C-alpha cells in the first residue's frame, strides 16, 4: 500500500520569500512521485515528477523537488515566491504494482502575501 | 480547446435524484479516471477505466456508477444523490503505459446535493 502525507494544510509566505512545501511518502516499492498544482477554479496540472535517475527534479514556474529515499521525502521548493504561485499543491505517489493508480496527499494551500 | 472537458461545470440537485456527469477527451488516451475532491481530504479515486471494456472500482465507489461509452467518453452517475456526495468532481486521463504516466485533469464539476 502507498500513502502520502503533506505537512501543513496551509502555508503563507511573503512575495520574494522561499517556498517550501513538505511531502513524505510510504511505499513498499520504489515510488514514482508527483507534484500537481490547482489554481483557483481550475483542474490539477502537473508541476513536476520523479520517476528514475536524477533525484533533483525541476518543474514549471521555477519549482523543483528533491527525492530523498532515506527520508522518504519529496519536498517542493521555489527560491522566490510570486503572487501568481498562490494555489493548492498536491503531492501524489504511484508505484509498480499499484495498478497505475495515483494516491494523493490532502493538499497544501499556499498563500503569497504582498 | 481544452483536451479534457467536463459537463456540467456546476450542478445543484436534490436528494434522491439521479444525476450524470460527463467527461470527454481529445488526447487519444486509453485510461480515464473519476475523482472527487473534498476540502481537507485531497482527491480520492471513484472509478477508473483502462479501455472501453475494462472498468474498475476505486477507493470510494459506493453510490456511484460509470459508463465508458467510447475511448473518448467516460460518464459518472449518481443513481440516488445524497448530501454527502456534495463535492468537486474531476475527470482525468492518461496514456496507456506505466505507473509514471502523467494524468491530465478536466476543469471539474461542482455538485451540490440539497
PDB file of N, CA and C in Angstrom, chain A residues 5-101:
ATOM      1  N   UNK A   5       1.800  11.945   2.930  1.00  0.00           N
ATOM      2  CA  UNK A   5       1.488  12.899   3.982  1.00  0.00           C
ATOM      3  C   UNK A   5       2.074  14.252   3.615  1.00  0.00           C
ATOM      4  N   UNK A   6       1.218  15.243   3.565  1.00  0.00           N
ATOM      5  CA  UNK A   6       1.671  16.611   3.332  1.00  0.00           C
ATOM      6  C   UNK A   6       1.594  17.356   4.655  1.00  0.00           C
ATOM      7  N   UNK A   7       2.724  17.851   5.095  1.00  0.00           N
ATOM      8  CA  UNK A   7       2.812  18.531   6.378  1.00  0.00           C
ATOM      9  C   UNK A   7       2.423  19.986   6.210  1.00  0.00           C
ATOM     10  N   UNK A   8       1.338  20.375   6.863  1.00  0.00           N
ATOM     11  CA  UNK A   8       0.854  21.749   6.751  1.00  0.00           C
ATOM     12  C   UNK A   8      -0.228  21.862   5.705  1.00  0.00           C
ATOM     13  N   UNK A   9      -1.443  22.092   6.133  1.00  0.00           N
ATOM     14  CA  UNK A   9      -2.538  22.250   5.170  1.00  0.00           C
ATOM     15  C   UNK A   9      -2.554  23.655   4.579  1.00  0.00           C
ATOM     16  N   UNK A  10      -1.859  24.582   5.250  1.00  0.00           N
ATOM     17  CA  UNK A  10      -1.835  25.961   4.789  1.00  0.00           C
ATOM     18  C   UNK A  10      -0.459  26.545   5.072  1.00  0.00           C
ATOM     19  N   UNK A  11       0.168  27.079   4.037  1.00  0.00           N
ATOM     20  CA  UNK A  11       1.460  27.734   4.172  1.00  0.00           C
ATOM     21  C   UNK A  11       1.327  29.152   3.628  1.00  0.00           C
ATOM     22  N   UNK A  12       1.816  30.106   4.383  1.00  0.00           N
ATOM     23  CA  UNK A  12       1.752  31.506   3.984  1.00  0.00           C
ATOM     24  C   UNK A  12       3.164  32.072   3.910  1.00  0.00           C
ATOM     25  N   UNK A  13       3.503  32.709   2.798  1.00  0.00           N
ATOM     26  CA  UNK A  13       4.828  33.314   2.628  1.00  0.00           C
ATOM     27  C   UNK A  13       4.665  34.716   2.067  1.00  0.00           C
ATOM     28  N   UNK A  14       5.713  35.485   2.198  1.00  0.00           N
ATOM     29  CA  UNK A  14       5.729  36.815   1.589  1.00  0.00           C
ATOM     30  C   UNK A  14       6.269  36.713   0.171  1.00  0.00           C
ATOM     31  N   UNK A  15       5.848  37.617  -0.666  1.00  0.00           N
ATOM     32  CA  UNK A  15       6.376  37.652  -2.030  1.00  0.00           C
ATOM     33  C   UNK A  15       7.901  37.812  -1.978  1.00  0.00           C
ATOM     34  N   UNK A  16       8.597  36.980  -2.752  1.00  0.00           N
ATOM     35  CA  UNK A  16      10.050  37.014  -2.757  1.00  0.00           C
ATOM     36  C   UNK A  16      10.702  36.049  -1.781  1.00  0.00           C
ATOM     37  N   UNK A  17       9.931  35.481  -0.875  1.00  0.00           N
ATOM     38  CA  UNK A  17      10.470  34.551   0.113  1.00  0.00           C
ATOM     39  C   UNK A  17      10.528  33.133  -0.462  1.00  0.00           C
ATOM     40  N   UNK A  18      11.293  32.290   0.238  1.00  0.00           N
ATOM     41  CA  UNK A  18      11.407  30.888  -0.137  1.00  0.00           C
ATOM     42  C   UNK A  18      10.084  30.160   0.095  1.00  0.00           C
ATOM     43  N   UNK A  19       9.739  29.323  -0.867  1.00  0.00           N
ATOM     44  CA  UNK A  19       8.581  28.449  -0.717  1.00  0.00           C
ATOM     45  C   UNK A  19       9.091  27.037  -0.423  1.00  0.00           C
ATOM     46  N   UNK A  20       8.569  26.426   0.635  1.00  0.00           N
ATOM     47  CA  UNK A  20       8.902  25.045   0.971  1.00  0.00           C
ATOM     48  C   UNK A  20       7.611  24.334   1.348  1.00  0.00           C
ATOM     49  N   UNK A  21       7.223  23.349   0.531  1.00  0.00           N
ATOM     50  CA  UNK A  21       6.035  22.543   0.815  1.00  0.00           C
ATOM     51  C   UNK A  21       6.513  21.114   1.033  1.00  0.00           C
ATOM     52  N   UNK A  22       6.100  20.543   2.140  1.00  0.00           N
ATOM     53  CA  UNK A  22       6.644  19.257   2.562  1.00  0.00           C
ATOM     54  C   UNK A  22       5.749  18.080   2.181  1.00  0.00           C
ATOM     55  N   UNK A  23       6.403  16.997   1.746  1.00  0.00           N
ATOM     56  CA  UNK A  23       5.695  15.775   1.367  1.00  0.00           C
ATOM     57  C   UNK A  23       6.525  14.579   1.794  1.00  0.00           C
ATOM     58  N   UNK A  24       5.911  13.676   2.517  1.00  0.00           N
ATOM     59  CA  UNK A  24       6.528  12.394   2.855  1.00  0.00           C
ATOM     60  C   UNK A  24       5.637  11.284   2.319  1.00  0.00           C
ATOM     61  N   UNK A  25       6.261  10.207   1.909  1.00  0.00           N
ATOM     62  CA  UNK A  25       5.501   9.131   1.295  1.00  0.00           C
ATOM     63  C   UNK A  25       5.802   7.805   1.974  1.00  0.00           C
ATOM     64  N   UNK A  26       4.938   6.874   1.723  1.00  0.00           N
ATOM     65  CA  UNK A  26       5.149   5.499   2.155  1.00  0.00           C
ATOM     66  C   UNK A  26       4.849   4.598   0.963  1.00  0.00           C
ATOM     67  N   UNK A  27       5.796   3.733   0.663  1.00  0.00           N
ATOM     68  CA  UNK A  27       5.604   2.810  -0.444  1.00  0.00           C
ATOM     69  C   UNK A  27       6.474   1.587  -0.219  1.00  0.00           C
ATOM     70  N   UNK A  28       5.949   0.427  -0.523  1.00  0.00           N
ATOM     71  CA  UNK A  28       6.700  -0.813  -0.320  1.00  0.00           C
ATOM     72  C   UNK A  28       7.660  -1.090  -1.470  1.00  0.00           C
ATOM     73  N   UNK A  29       7.529  -0.346  -2.547  1.00  0.00           N
ATOM     74  CA  UNK A  29       8.428  -0.490  -3.685  1.00  0.00           C
ATOM     75  C   UNK A  29       8.879   0.913  -4.088  1.00  0.00           C
ATOM     76  N   UNK A  30       9.960   1.000  -4.873  1.00  0.00           N
ATOM     77  CA  UNK A  30      10.412   2.324  -5.310  1.00  0.00           C
ATOM     78  C   UNK A  30       9.276   3.089  -5.968  1.00  0.00           C
ATOM     79  N   UNK A  31       9.015   4.282  -5.472  1.00  0.00           N
ATOM     80  CA  UNK A  31       7.836   5.023  -5.946  1.00  0.00           C
ATOM     81  C   UNK A  31       8.125   5.942  -7.108  1.00  0.00           C
ATOM     82  N   UNK A  32       7.045   6.348  -7.740  1.00  0.00           N
ATOM     83  CA  UNK A  32       7.077   7.489  -8.629  1.00  0.00           C
ATOM     84  C   UNK A  32       6.353   8.615  -7.897  1.00  0.00           C
ATOM     85  N   UNK A  33       6.896   9.803  -7.944  1.00  0.00           N
ATOM     86  CA  UNK A  33       6.377  10.886  -7.120  1.00  0.00           C
ATOM     87  C   UNK A  33       6.033  12.096  -7.986  1.00  0.00           C
ATOM     88  N   UNK A  34       4.958  12.749  -7.625  1.00  0.00           N
ATOM     89  CA  UNK A  34       4.419  13.838  -8.437  1.00  0.00           C
ATOM     90  C   UNK A  34       4.047  15.024  -7.540  1.00  0.00           C
ATOM     91  N   UNK A  35       4.153  16.197  -8.090  1.00  0.00           N
ATOM     92  CA  UNK A  35       3.520  17.384  -7.525  1.00  0.00           C
ATOM     93  C   UNK A  35       2.577  17.951  -8.592  1.00  0.00           C
ATOM     94  N   UNK A  36       1.336  18.148  -8.173  1.00  0.00           N
ATOM     95  CA  UNK A  36       0.337  18.793  -9.015  1.00  0.00           C
ATOM     96  C   UNK A  36      -0.060  20.114  -8.361  1.00  0.00           C
ATOM     97  N   UNK A  37      -0.459  21.074  -9.195  1.00  0.00           N
ATOM     98  CA  UNK A  37      -0.904  22.363  -8.698  1.00  0.00           C
ATOM     99  C   UNK A  37      -2.328  22.620  -9.185  1.00  0.00           C
ATOM    100  N   UNK A  38      -3.127  23.198  -8.315  1.00  0.00           N
ATOM    101  CA  UNK A  38      -4.507  23.550  -8.656  1.00  0.00           C
ATOM    102  C   UNK A  38      -4.713  25.032  -8.402  1.00  0.00           C
ATOM    103  N   UNK A  39      -4.831  25.784  -9.473  1.00  0.00           N
ATOM    104  CA  UNK A  39      -5.146  27.209  -9.346  1.00  0.00           C
ATOM    105  C   UNK A  39      -6.644  27.372  -9.107  1.00  0.00           C
ATOM    106  N   UNK A  40      -7.061  28.470  -8.545  1.00  0.00           N
ATOM    107  CA  UNK A  40      -8.494  28.656  -8.226  1.00  0.00           C
ATOM    108  C   UNK A  40      -9.398  28.393  -9.420  1.00  0.00           C
ATOM    109  N   UNK A  41     -10.414  27.600  -9.170  1.00  0.00           N
ATOM    110  CA  UNK A  41     -11.441  27.271 -10.169  1.00  0.00           C
ATOM    111  C   UNK A  41     -10.885  26.548 -11.399  1.00  0.00           C
ATOM    112  N   UNK A  42      -9.797  25.824 -11.208  1.00  0.00           N
ATOM    113  CA  UNK A  42      -9.232  25.050 -12.311  1.00  0.00           C
ATOM    114  C   UNK A  42      -8.979  23.614 -11.880  1.00  0.00           C
ATOM    115  N   UNK A  43      -8.712  22.774 -12.875  1.00  0.00           N
ATOM    116  CA  UNK A  43      -8.305  21.410 -12.578  1.00  0.00           C
ATOM    117  C   UNK A  43      -6.839  21.362 -12.188  1.00  0.00           C
ATOM    118  N   UNK A  44      -6.369  20.176 -11.882  1.00  0.00           N
ATOM    119  CA  UNK A  44      -4.972  19.995 -11.489  1.00  0.00           C
ATOM    120  C   UNK A  44      -4.089  19.912 -12.731  1.00  0.00           C
ATOM    121  N   UNK A  45      -2.875  20.429 -12.597  1.00  0.00           N
ATOM    122  CA  UNK A  45      -1.899  20.270 -13.666  1.00  0.00           C
ATOM    123  C   UNK A  45      -0.571  19.857 -13.059  1.00  0.00           C
ATOM    124  N   UNK A  46       0.180  19.094 -13.835  1.00  0.00           N
ATOM    125  CA  UNK A  46       1.444  18.571 -13.340  1.00  0.00           C
ATOM    126  C   UNK A  46       2.469  19.682 -13.208  1.00  0.00           C
ATOM    127  N   UNK A  47       3.130  19.711 -12.057  1.00  0.00           N
ATOM    128  CA  UNK A  47       4.207  20.667 -11.798  1.00  0.00           C
ATOM    129  C   UNK A  47       5.550  20.010 -12.107  1.00  0.00           C
ATOM    130  N   UNK A  48       5.727  18.804 -11.592  1.00  0.00           N
ATOM    131  CA  UNK A  48       6.933  18.030 -11.843  1.00  0.00           C
ATOM    132  C   UNK A  48       6.720  16.607 -11.362  1.00  0.00           C
ATOM    133  N   UNK A  49       7.639  15.712 -11.778  1.00  0.00           N
ATOM    134  CA  UNK A  49       7.556  14.340 -11.309  1.00  0.00           C
ATOM    135  C   UNK A  49       8.932  13.705 -11.268  1.00  0.00           C
ATOM    136  N   UNK A  50       9.056  12.758 -10.358  1.00  0.00           N
ATOM    137  CA  UNK A  50      10.263  11.941 -10.255  1.00  0.00           C
ATOM    138  C   UNK A  50       9.913  10.522 -10.654  1.00  0.00           C
ATOM    139  N   UNK A  51      10.674   9.982 -11.592  1.00  0.00           N
ATOM    140  CA  UNK A  51      10.497   8.581 -11.965  1.00  0.00           C
ATOM    141  C   UNK A  51      11.747   7.807 -11.606  1.00  0.00           C
ATOM    142  N   UNK A  52      12.793   7.996 -12.360  1.00  0.00           N
ATOM    143  CA  UNK A  52      14.085   7.383 -12.037  1.00  0.00           C
ATOM    144  C   UNK A  52      15.178   8.383 -12.381  1.00  0.00           C
ATOM    145  N   UNK A  53      16.417   8.063 -11.989  1.00  0.00           N
ATOM    146  CA  UNK A  53      17.534   8.905 -12.363  1.00  0.00           C
ATOM    147  C   UNK A  53      17.788  10.041 -11.382  1.00  0.00           C
ATOM    148  N   UNK A  54      18.047  11.194 -11.892  1.00  0.00           N
ATOM    149  CA  UNK A  54      18.422  12.353 -11.063  1.00  0.00           C
ATOM    150  C   UNK A  54      17.364  12.624 -10.004  1.00  0.00           C
ATOM    151  N   UNK A  55      17.834  12.784  -8.780  1.00  0.00           N
ATOM    152  CA  UNK A  55      16.898  12.930  -7.663  1.00  0.00           C
ATOM    153  C   UNK A  55      16.382  14.364  -7.511  1.00  0.00           C
ATOM    154  N   UNK A  56      17.084  15.322  -8.102  1.00  0.00           N
ATOM    155  CA  UNK A  56      16.601  16.699  -8.092  1.00  0.00           C
ATOM    156  C   UNK A  56      15.859  16.941  -9.396  1.00  0.00           C
ATOM    157  N   UNK A  57      14.583  17.228  -9.258  1.00  0.00           N
ATOM    158  CA  UNK A  57      13.716  17.365 -10.419  1.00  0.00           C
ATOM    159  C   UNK A  57      13.268  18.815 -10.551  1.00  0.00           C
ATOM    160  N   UNK A  58      13.404  19.338 -11.741  1.00  0.00           N
ATOM    161  CA  UNK A  58      12.963  20.715 -11.994  1.00  0.00           C
ATOM    162  C   UNK A  58      11.628  20.685 -12.734  1.00  0.00           C
ATOM    163  N   UNK A  59      10.748  21.613 -12.345  1.00  0.00           N
ATOM    164  CA  UNK A  59       9.445  21.664 -12.962  1.00  0.00           C
ATOM    165  C   UNK A  59       9.159  23.017 -13.590  1.00  0.00           C
ATOM    166  N   UNK A  60       7.891  23.268 -13.780  1.00  0.00           N
ATOM    167  CA  UNK A  60       7.499  24.522 -14.390  1.00  0.00           C
ATOM    168  C   UNK A  60       7.482  25.642 -13.356  1.00  0.00           C
ATOM    169  N   UNK A  61       7.524  26.861 -13.829  1.00  0.00           N
ATOM    170  CA  UNK A  61       7.389  28.060 -12.986  1.00  0.00           C
ATOM    171  C   UNK A  61       8.452  28.164 -11.893  1.00  0.00           C
ATOM    172  N   UNK A  62       9.621  27.592 -12.116  1.00  0.00           N
ATOM    173  CA  UNK A  62      10.732  27.738 -11.178  1.00  0.00           C
ATOM    174  C   UNK A  62      10.709  26.809  -9.981  1.00  0.00           C
ATOM    175  N   UNK A  63       9.780  25.882  -9.942  1.00  0.00           N
ATOM    176  CA  UNK A  63       9.714  24.926  -8.838  1.00  0.00           C
ATOM    177  C   UNK A  63      10.672  23.758  -9.059  1.00  0.00           C
ATOM    178  N   UNK A  64      11.120  23.185  -7.963  1.00  0.00           N
ATOM    179  CA  UNK A  64      11.896  21.967  -8.021  1.00  0.00           C
ATOM    180  C   UNK A  64      11.633  21.128  -6.777  1.00  0.00           C
ATOM    181  N   UNK A  65      11.946  19.849  -6.863  1.00  0.00           N
ATOM    182  CA  UNK A  65      11.752  18.950  -5.733  1.00  0.00           C
ATOM    183  C   UNK A  65      12.882  17.936  -5.727  1.00  0.00           C
ATOM    184  N   UNK A  66      13.231  17.483  -4.552  1.00  0.00           N
ATOM    185  CA  UNK A  66      14.310  16.511  -4.413  1.00  0.00           C
ATOM    186  C   UNK A  66      13.790  15.238  -3.777  1.00  0.00           C
ATOM    187  N   UNK A  67      14.035  14.113  -4.436  1.00  0.00           N
ATOM    188  CA  UNK A  67      13.672  12.811  -3.906  1.00  0.00           C
ATOM    189  C   UNK A  67      14.768  12.352  -2.948  1.00  0.00           C
ATOM    190  N   UNK A  68      14.390  12.132  -1.691  1.00  0.00           N
ATOM    191  CA  UNK A  68      15.335  11.648  -0.689  1.00  0.00           C
ATOM    192  C   UNK A  68      14.805  10.327  -0.145  1.00  0.00           C
ATOM    193  N   UNK A  69      15.395   9.251  -0.642  1.00  0.00           N
ATOM    194  CA  UNK A  69      14.909   7.930  -0.271  1.00  0.00           C
ATOM    195  C   UNK A  69      15.083   7.670   1.220  1.00  0.00           C
ATOM    196  N   UNK A  70      16.213   8.087   1.769  1.00  0.00           N
ATOM    197  CA  UNK A  70      16.490   7.821   3.186  1.00  0.00           C
ATOM    198  C   UNK A  70      15.497   8.521   4.108  1.00  0.00           C
ATOM    199  N   UNK A  71      14.947   9.615   3.635  1.00  0.00           N
ATOM    200  CA  UNK A  71      13.990  10.384   4.442  1.00  0.00           C
ATOM    201  C   UNK A  71      12.555  10.155   3.963  1.00  0.00           C
ATOM    202  N   UNK A  72      12.371   9.357   2.954  1.00  0.00           N
ATOM    203  CA  UNK A  72      11.070   9.130   2.296  1.00  0.00           C
ATOM    204  C   UNK A  72      10.354  10.452   2.069  1.00  0.00           C
ATOM    205  N   UNK A  73      11.091  11.400   1.472  1.00  0.00           N
ATOM    206  CA  UNK A  73      10.523  12.731   1.282  1.00  0.00           C
ATOM    207  C   UNK A  73      10.653  13.180  -0.164  1.00  0.00           C
ATOM    208  N   UNK A  74       9.811  14.140  -0.512  1.00  0.00           N
ATOM    209  CA  UNK A  74       9.816  14.732  -1.845  1.00  0.00           C
ATOM    210  C   UNK A  74       9.298  16.159  -1.688  1.00  0.00           C
ATOM    211  N   UNK A  75      10.062  16.979  -1.017  1.00  0.00           N
ATOM    212  CA  UNK A  75       9.638  18.351  -0.718  1.00  0.00           C
ATOM    213  C   UNK A  75       9.752  19.253  -1.940  1.00  0.00           C
ATOM    214  N   UNK A  76       8.823  20.161  -2.053  1.00  0.00           N
ATOM    215  CA  UNK A  76       8.758  21.097  -3.179  1.00  0.00           C
ATOM    216  C   UNK A  76       9.299  22.453  -2.743  1.00  0.00           C
ATOM    217  N   UNK A  77      10.171  23.057  -3.568  1.00  0.00           N
ATOM    218  CA  UNK A  77      10.736  24.341  -3.215  1.00  0.00           C
ATOM    219  C   UNK A  77      10.720  25.294  -4.407  1.00  0.00           C
ATOM    220  N   UNK A  78      10.768  26.577  -4.071  1.00  0.00           N
ATOM    221  CA  UNK A  78      10.955  27.644  -5.052  1.00  0.00           C
ATOM    222  C   UNK A  78      11.684  28.770  -4.340  1.00  0.00           C
ATOM    223  N   UNK A  79      12.765  29.266  -4.908  1.00  0.00           N
ATOM    224  CA  UNK A  79      13.583  30.244  -4.187  1.00  0.00           C
ATOM    225  C   UNK A  79      12.854  31.546  -3.853  1.00  0.00           C
ATOM    226  N   UNK A  80      11.981  31.998  -4.763  1.00  0.00           N
ATOM    227  CA  UNK A  80      11.372  33.311  -4.587  1.00  0.00           C
ATOM    228  C   UNK A  80       9.905  33.249  -5.018  1.00  0.00           C
ATOM    229  N   UNK A  81       9.017  33.422  -4.067  1.00  0.00           N
ATOM    230  CA  UNK A  81       7.584  33.293  -4.352  1.00  0.00           C
ATOM    231  C   UNK A  81       7.050  34.495  -5.135  1.00  0.00           C
ATOM    232  N   UNK A  82       6.161  34.194  -6.053  1.00  0.00           N
ATOM    233  CA  UNK A  82       5.425  35.239  -6.776  1.00  0.00           C
ATOM    234  C   UNK A  82       3.967  35.168  -6.387  1.00  0.00           C
ATOM    235  N   UNK A  83       3.275  36.262  -6.551  1.00  0.00           N
ATOM    236  CA  UNK A  83       1.843  36.289  -6.235  1.00  0.00           C
ATOM    237  C   UNK A  83       1.096  35.222  -7.028  1.00  0.00           C
ATOM    238  N   UNK A  84       1.541  34.974  -8.240  1.00  0.00           N
ATOM    239  CA  UNK A  84       0.861  34.007  -9.104  1.00  0.00           C
ATOM    240  C   UNK A  84       1.035  32.562  -8.641  1.00  0.00           C
ATOM    241  N   UNK A  85       1.896  32.336  -7.651  1.00  0.00           N
ATOM    242  CA  UNK A  85       2.087  30.983  -7.121  1.00  0.00           C
ATOM    243  C   UNK A  85       0.989  30.575  -6.144  1.00  0.00           C
ATOM    244  N   UNK A  86       0.148  31.503  -5.764  1.00  0.00           N
ATOM    245  CA  UNK A  86      -0.936  31.193  -4.828  1.00  0.00           C
ATOM    246  C   UNK A  86      -1.864  30.155  -5.447  1.00  0.00           C
ATOM    247  N   UNK A  87      -1.960  29.008  -4.782  1.00  0.00           N
ATOM    248  CA  UNK A  87      -2.707  27.876  -5.327  1.00  0.00           C
ATOM    249  C   UNK A  87      -2.702  26.769  -4.285  1.00  0.00           C
ATOM    250  N   UNK A  88      -3.368  25.665  -4.606  1.00  0.00           N
ATOM    251  CA  UNK A  88      -3.267  24.481  -3.760  1.00  0.00           C
ATOM    252  C   UNK A  88      -2.346  23.481  -4.454  1.00  0.00           C
ATOM    253  N   UNK A  89      -1.484  22.858  -3.666  1.00  0.00           N
ATOM    254  CA  UNK A  89      -0.473  21.947  -4.182  1.00  0.00           C
ATOM    255  C   UNK A  89      -0.699  20.559  -3.602  1.00  0.00           C
ATOM    256  N   UNK A  90      -0.661  19.571  -4.494  1.00  0.00           N
ATOM    257  CA  UNK A  90      -0.891  18.195  -4.097  1.00  0.00           C
ATOM    258  C   UNK A  90       0.329  17.342  -4.440  1.00  0.00           C
ATOM    259  N   UNK A  91       0.785  16.597  -3.474  1.00  0.00           N
ATOM    260  CA  UNK A  91       1.803  15.586  -3.689  1.00  0.00           C
ATOM    261  C   UNK A  91       1.091  14.259  -3.946  1.00  0.00           C
ATOM    262  N   UNK A  92       1.634  13.434  -4.832  1.00  0.00           N
ATOM    263  CA  UNK A  92       0.993  12.158  -5.145  1.00  0.00           C
ATOM    264  C   UNK A  92       2.058  11.098  -5.390  1.00  0.00           C
ATOM    265  N   UNK A  93       1.687   9.855  -5.155  1.00  0.00           N
ATOM    266  CA  UNK A  93       2.602   8.735  -5.333  1.00  0.00           C
ATOM    267  C   UNK A  93       1.943   7.653  -6.163  1.00  0.00           C
ATOM    268  N   UNK A  94       2.752   7.017  -6.979  1.00  0.00           N
ATOM    269  CA  UNK A  94       2.315   5.866  -7.746  1.00  0.00           C
ATOM    270  C   UNK A  94       3.454   4.860  -7.698  1.00  0.00           C
ATOM    271  N   UNK A  95       3.164   3.620  -7.978  1.00  0.00           N
ATOM    272  CA  UNK A  95       4.228   2.631  -7.900  1.00  0.00           C
ATOM    273  C   UNK A  95       3.882   1.432  -8.766  1.00  0.00           C
ATOM    274  N   UNK A  96       4.885   0.744  -9.256  1.00  0.00           N
ATOM    275  CA  UNK A  96       4.628  -0.506  -9.965  1.00  0.00           C
ATOM    276  C   UNK A  96       3.852  -1.452  -9.061  1.00  0.00           C
ATOM    277  N   UNK A  97       2.832  -2.087  -9.596  1.00  0.00           N
ATOM    278  CA  UNK A  97       2.020  -2.979  -8.783  1.00  0.00           C
ATOM    279  C   UNK A  97       0.830  -2.297  -8.156  1.00  0.00           C
ATOM    280  N   UNK A  98       0.752  -0.974  -8.317  1.00  0.00           N
ATOM    281  CA  UNK A  98      -0.386  -0.227  -7.768  1.00  0.00           C
ATOM    282  C   UNK A  98      -1.490  -0.118  -8.800  1.00  0.00           C
ATOM    283  N   UNK A  99      -1.328  -0.828  -9.901  1.00  0.00           N
ATOM    284  CA  UNK A  99      -2.281  -0.741 -10.999  1.00  0.00           C
ATOM    285  C   UNK A  99      -2.342   0.664 -11.575  1.00  0.00           C
ATOM    286  N   UNK A 100      -1.213   1.341 -11.491  1.00  0.00           N
ATOM    287  CA  UNK A 100      -1.022   2.669 -12.083  1.00  0.00           C
ATOM    288  C   UNK A 100      -1.897   3.741 -11.440  1.00  0.00           C
ATOM    289  N   UNK A 101      -2.368   3.498 -10.219  1.00  0.00           N
ATOM    290  CA  UNK A 101      -3.201   4.488  -9.564  1.00  0.00           C
ATOM    291  C   UNK A 101      -2.341   5.490  -8.806  1.00  0.00           C
TER     292      UNK A 101
END
